[in-house]
Amino acid sequence: MTPTILPDRTVPPHVQDNASMLLAALRIAQAVRQLTDRGLSVVSASLQHTERPTIRIRTSPRCQRLIASGDAVYYSFGHDTYFGHYRQGQFQLEGCRIVWTEFGH
C-alpha cells in the first residue's frame, strides 16, 4: 500500500505558493542557461503554470534539427489572418515547456 502524502497544514498557504513560484523560476533559469549553451534565443518566459513553466524561443534552423532528430514535435498548425500559415513546435527541458512558432509553412 502506497502512503498518502498530505499537505503540511502548519505551513501557511502563501509560503507554499511562493515556494512553488521560486522552484518554477529556478527551473526557468536552468533551462535558459542550457538554451543559451545550445545557441537558442529566449524571447519570453511564463510562470502562469508553475508546475510546468513555458519558455518561448526564437525560431532558428536549430529548431528544425530538433524536429528532425525527434527531440521536439510540432503540436499546433493553423492560419493567422495577418501572418498566414503557421506551426508551433515544442520540447521539454528542465521541467519547462519550450515552444516556438514558425510562419509561412
XYZ file of N, CA and C in Angstrom:
315
model
N 0.828 -1.177 0.000
C 0.000 0.000 0.000
C 0.877 1.247 0.000
N 0.591 2.176 -0.901
C 1.369 3.398 -1.021
C 0.891 4.420 -0.010
N 1.811 5.009 0.756
C 1.396 6.017 1.734
C 0.929 7.289 1.025
N -0.036 7.956 1.608
C -0.549 9.202 1.077
C 0.162 10.359 1.757
N 0.636 11.306 0.944
C 1.302 12.482 1.494
C 0.298 13.612 1.505
N -0.002 14.095 2.671
C -0.962 15.183 2.831
C -0.236 16.508 2.903
N -0.892 17.596 2.463
C -0.262 18.909 2.582
C 0.048 19.224 4.038
N 1.142 19.907 4.245
C 1.544 20.314 5.599
C 0.697 21.509 6.013
N -0.259 21.284 6.896
C -1.186 22.338 7.309
C -0.516 23.367 8.238
N 0.708 23.073 8.689
C 1.405 24.024 9.552
C 2.111 25.104 8.738
N 2.258 24.881 7.427
C 2.904 25.871 6.567
C 1.817 26.744 5.945
N 1.885 28.048 6.142
C 0.855 28.940 5.590
C 0.787 28.821 4.062
N -0.415 28.979 3.484
C -0.583 28.844 2.041
C 0.320 29.764 1.218
N 0.544 31.000 1.697
C 1.390 31.902 0.918
C 2.830 31.393 0.843
N 3.286 30.702 1.861
C 4.638 30.137 1.843
C 4.698 29.003 0.827
N 3.663 28.157 0.795
C 3.608 27.072 -0.190
C 3.558 27.639 -1.609
N 2.718 28.671 -1.819
C 2.610 29.297 -3.144
C 3.933 29.893 -3.585
N 4.578 30.605 -2.689
C 5.846 31.246 -3.031
C 6.946 30.224 -3.285
N 6.934 29.128 -2.548
C 7.920 28.072 -2.777
C 7.730 27.460 -4.156
N 6.486 27.274 -4.557
C 6.182 26.754 -5.891
C 6.668 27.720 -6.970
N 6.453 29.000 -6.771
C 6.887 30.024 -7.722
C 8.409 30.072 -7.804
N 9.077 29.980 -6.660
C 10.535 30.001 -6.634
C 11.112 28.795 -7.362
N 10.555 27.628 -7.128
C 11.022 26.421 -7.805
C 10.857 26.559 -9.319
N 9.724 27.090 -9.759
C 9.491 27.282 -11.195
C 10.501 28.276 -11.773
N 10.791 29.342 -11.043
C 11.766 30.339 -11.507
C 13.161 29.733 -11.625
N 13.512 28.874 -10.698
C 14.815 28.205 -10.770
C 14.887 27.266 -11.967
N 13.778 26.566 -12.256
C 13.735 25.697 -13.438
C 13.904 26.518 -14.716
N 13.258 27.679 -14.757
C 13.402 28.548 -15.920
C 14.853 28.995 -16.065
N 15.485 29.387 -14.975
C 16.884 29.829 -15.032
C 17.793 28.724 -15.558
N 17.595 27.503 -15.071
C 18.412 26.382 -15.548
C 18.174 26.121 -17.034
N 16.918 26.182 -17.457
C 16.586 25.942 -18.861
C 17.170 27.040 -19.750
N 17.076 28.300 -19.326
C 17.629 29.400 -20.119
C 19.132 29.231 -20.282
N 19.800 28.803 -19.238
C 21.250 28.559 -19.318
C 21.548 27.496 -20.373
N 20.786 26.403 -20.370
C 21.016 25.340 -21.345
C 20.646 25.776 -22.764
N 19.571 26.547 -22.896
C 19.190 27.054 -24.219
C 20.281 27.969 -24.773
N 20.866 28.784 -23.916
C 21.976 29.649 -24.321
C 23.138 28.810 -24.823
N 23.475 27.753 -24.089
C 24.568 26.863 -24.495
C 24.276 26.189 -25.835
N 23.000 25.963 -26.133
C 22.598 25.321 -27.400
C 22.462 26.319 -28.547
N 22.675 27.599 -28.253
C 22.595 28.617 -29.292
C 21.181 29.056 -29.629
N 20.248 28.893 -28.705
C 18.862 29.289 -28.919
C 18.557 30.565 -28.133
N 17.786 31.465 -28.751
C 17.454 32.756 -28.137
C 16.105 32.705 -27.438
N 16.073 33.106 -26.190
C 14.841 33.144 -25.408
C 14.134 34.473 -25.660
N 12.828 34.389 -25.934
C 12.011 35.568 -26.181
C 11.223 35.940 -24.930
N 10.681 34.931 -24.234
C 9.901 35.202 -23.026
C 9.800 33.944 -22.176
N 9.371 34.133 -20.937
C 9.128 33.013 -20.022
C 7.869 33.316 -19.231
N 7.089 32.262 -18.977
C 5.831 32.434 -18.252
C 5.773 31.507 -17.046
N 5.425 32.093 -15.912
C 5.237 31.335 -14.678
C 3.757 31.093 -14.397
N 2.928 31.293 -15.408
C 1.484 31.145 -15.214
C 1.130 29.759 -14.686
N 1.801 28.742 -15.177
C 1.597 27.372 -14.696
C 2.907 26.920 -14.048
N 3.009 27.059 -12.738
C 4.276 26.794 -12.058
C 4.697 25.336 -12.126
N 3.730 24.427 -12.317
C 4.109 23.015 -12.398
C 4.874 22.714 -13.689
N 4.674 23.528 -14.724
C 5.416 23.375 -15.981
C 5.510 24.735 -16.669
N 6.501 25.537 -16.283
C 6.654 26.862 -16.878
C 6.885 26.761 -18.392
N 6.519 27.815 -19.099
C 6.696 27.859 -20.548
C 7.730 28.909 -20.919
N 8.646 28.512 -21.785
C 9.661 29.421 -22.310
C 9.472 29.491 -23.816
N 9.355 30.696 -24.344
C 9.220 30.888 -25.789
C 10.587 31.252 -26.351
N 10.990 30.569 -27.434
C 12.276 30.845 -28.070
C 12.059 31.370 -29.488
N 13.097 32.006 -30.023
C 13.070 32.500 -31.397
C 13.307 31.311 -32.332
N 12.544 31.244 -33.396
C 12.704 30.182 -34.386
C 14.078 30.279 -35.032
N 14.709 29.125 -35.230
C 16.014 29.082 -35.884
C 16.174 27.714 -36.550
N 17.187 27.565 -37.401
C 17.434 26.254 -38.011
C 17.661 25.147 -36.966
N 18.108 25.511 -35.786
C 18.292 24.515 -34.714
C 16.953 23.878 -34.331
N 15.872 24.654 -34.416
C 14.547 24.113 -34.100
C 14.180 23.004 -35.078
N 14.442 23.211 -36.367
C 14.143 22.188 -37.358
C 15.002 20.940 -37.129
N 16.230 21.120 -36.669
C 17.077 19.957 -36.366
C 16.527 19.175 -35.180
N 15.958 19.878 -34.191
C 15.323 19.195 -33.056
C 14.124 18.369 -33.527
N 13.357 18.910 -34.469
C 12.219 18.175 -35.036
C 12.731 16.951 -35.787
N 13.740 17.147 -36.649
C 14.274 16.056 -37.473
C 14.842 14.928 -36.621
N 15.431 15.264 -35.485
C 16.038 14.242 -34.618
C 15.017 13.567 -33.708
N 13.788 14.110 -33.675
C 12.761 13.551 -32.796
C 12.811 14.093 -31.378
N 13.667 15.089 -31.131
C 13.777 15.681 -29.790
C 12.717 16.751 -29.536
N 11.983 17.136 -30.596
C 10.894 18.109 -30.486
C 9.792 17.686 -31.449
N 8.591 18.223 -31.237
C 7.455 17.885 -32.099
C 6.683 19.156 -32.435
N 5.988 19.111 -33.571
C 5.021 20.156 -33.889
C 3.719 19.754 -33.225
N 3.091 20.685 -32.527
C 1.867 20.357 -31.795
C 0.675 21.196 -32.214
N 0.897 22.224 -33.023
C -0.209 23.076 -33.433
C 0.046 23.608 -34.835
N -1.003 23.617 -35.641
C -0.937 24.126 -37.006
C -2.142 25.026 -37.216
N -1.992 26.075 -38.015
C -3.135 26.933 -38.258
C -2.861 27.997 -39.285
N -3.793 28.928 -39.372
C -3.695 30.044 -40.306
C -4.068 31.318 -39.571
N -3.188 32.308 -39.627
C -3.409 33.592 -38.989
C -3.806 34.609 -40.057
N -4.731 35.496 -39.749
C -5.214 36.495 -40.704
C -4.083 37.349 -41.268
N -3.123 37.731 -40.439
C -2.060 38.636 -40.871
C -0.792 37.930 -41.320
N -0.456 36.813 -40.698
C 0.821 36.163 -40.971
C 0.708 34.916 -41.833
N -0.484 34.455 -42.114
C -0.663 33.261 -42.943
C -0.510 31.986 -42.132
N -0.077 30.929 -42.822
C 0.061 29.620 -42.173
C 1.171 29.645 -41.125
N 0.938 28.908 -40.050
C 1.948 28.788 -39.007
C 1.917 27.373 -38.420
N 2.980 27.036 -37.731
C 3.035 25.810 -36.936
C 3.874 26.104 -35.704
N 3.555 25.387 -34.625
C 4.263 25.593 -33.367
C 4.940 24.296 -32.952
N 6.176 24.426 -32.503
C 6.939 23.279 -32.033
C 7.182 23.382 -30.541
N 7.520 22.236 -29.951
C 7.816 22.236 -28.516
C 8.709 21.061 -28.138
N 9.406 21.236 -27.012
C 10.140 20.157 -26.363
C 10.240 20.489 -24.882
N 10.671 19.525 -24.106
C 10.805 19.686 -22.651
C 12.279 19.885 -22.292
N 12.508 20.722 -21.310
C 13.865 20.943 -20.821
C 13.784 21.429 -19.380
N 14.432 20.737 -18.462
C 14.476 21.124 -17.046
C 13.081 21.321 -16.448
N 12.125 20.521 -16.876
C 10.766 20.643 -16.356
C 9.989 21.801 -16.947
N 10.538 22.417 -17.992
C 9.876 23.533 -18.656
C 9.432 23.108 -20.056
N 8.397 23.763 -20.517
C 7.904 23.570 -21.879
C 8.552 24.650 -22.738
N 9.314 24.235 -23.748
C 9.989 25.164 -24.648
C 9.200 25.194 -25.950
N 8.754 26.368 -26.385
C 7.915 26.476 -27.576
C 8.447 27.544 -28.537
N 8.090 27.374 -29.824
C 8.378 28.381 -30.833
C 7.327 28.327 -31.910
N 7.210 29.404 -32.691
C 6.233 29.488 -33.772
C 6.962 29.764 -35.080
N 6.595 29.007 -36.116
C 7.130 29.206 -37.460
C 6.001 29.685 -38.358
N 6.236 30.717 -39.140
C 5.230 31.236 -40.058
C 5.598 30.886 -41.488
N 4.559 30.778 -42.347
C 4.772 30.562 -43.767
C 4.876 29.121 -44.193
N 4.412 28.183 -43.376
C 4.513 26.764 -43.714
C 3.155 26.194 -44.048
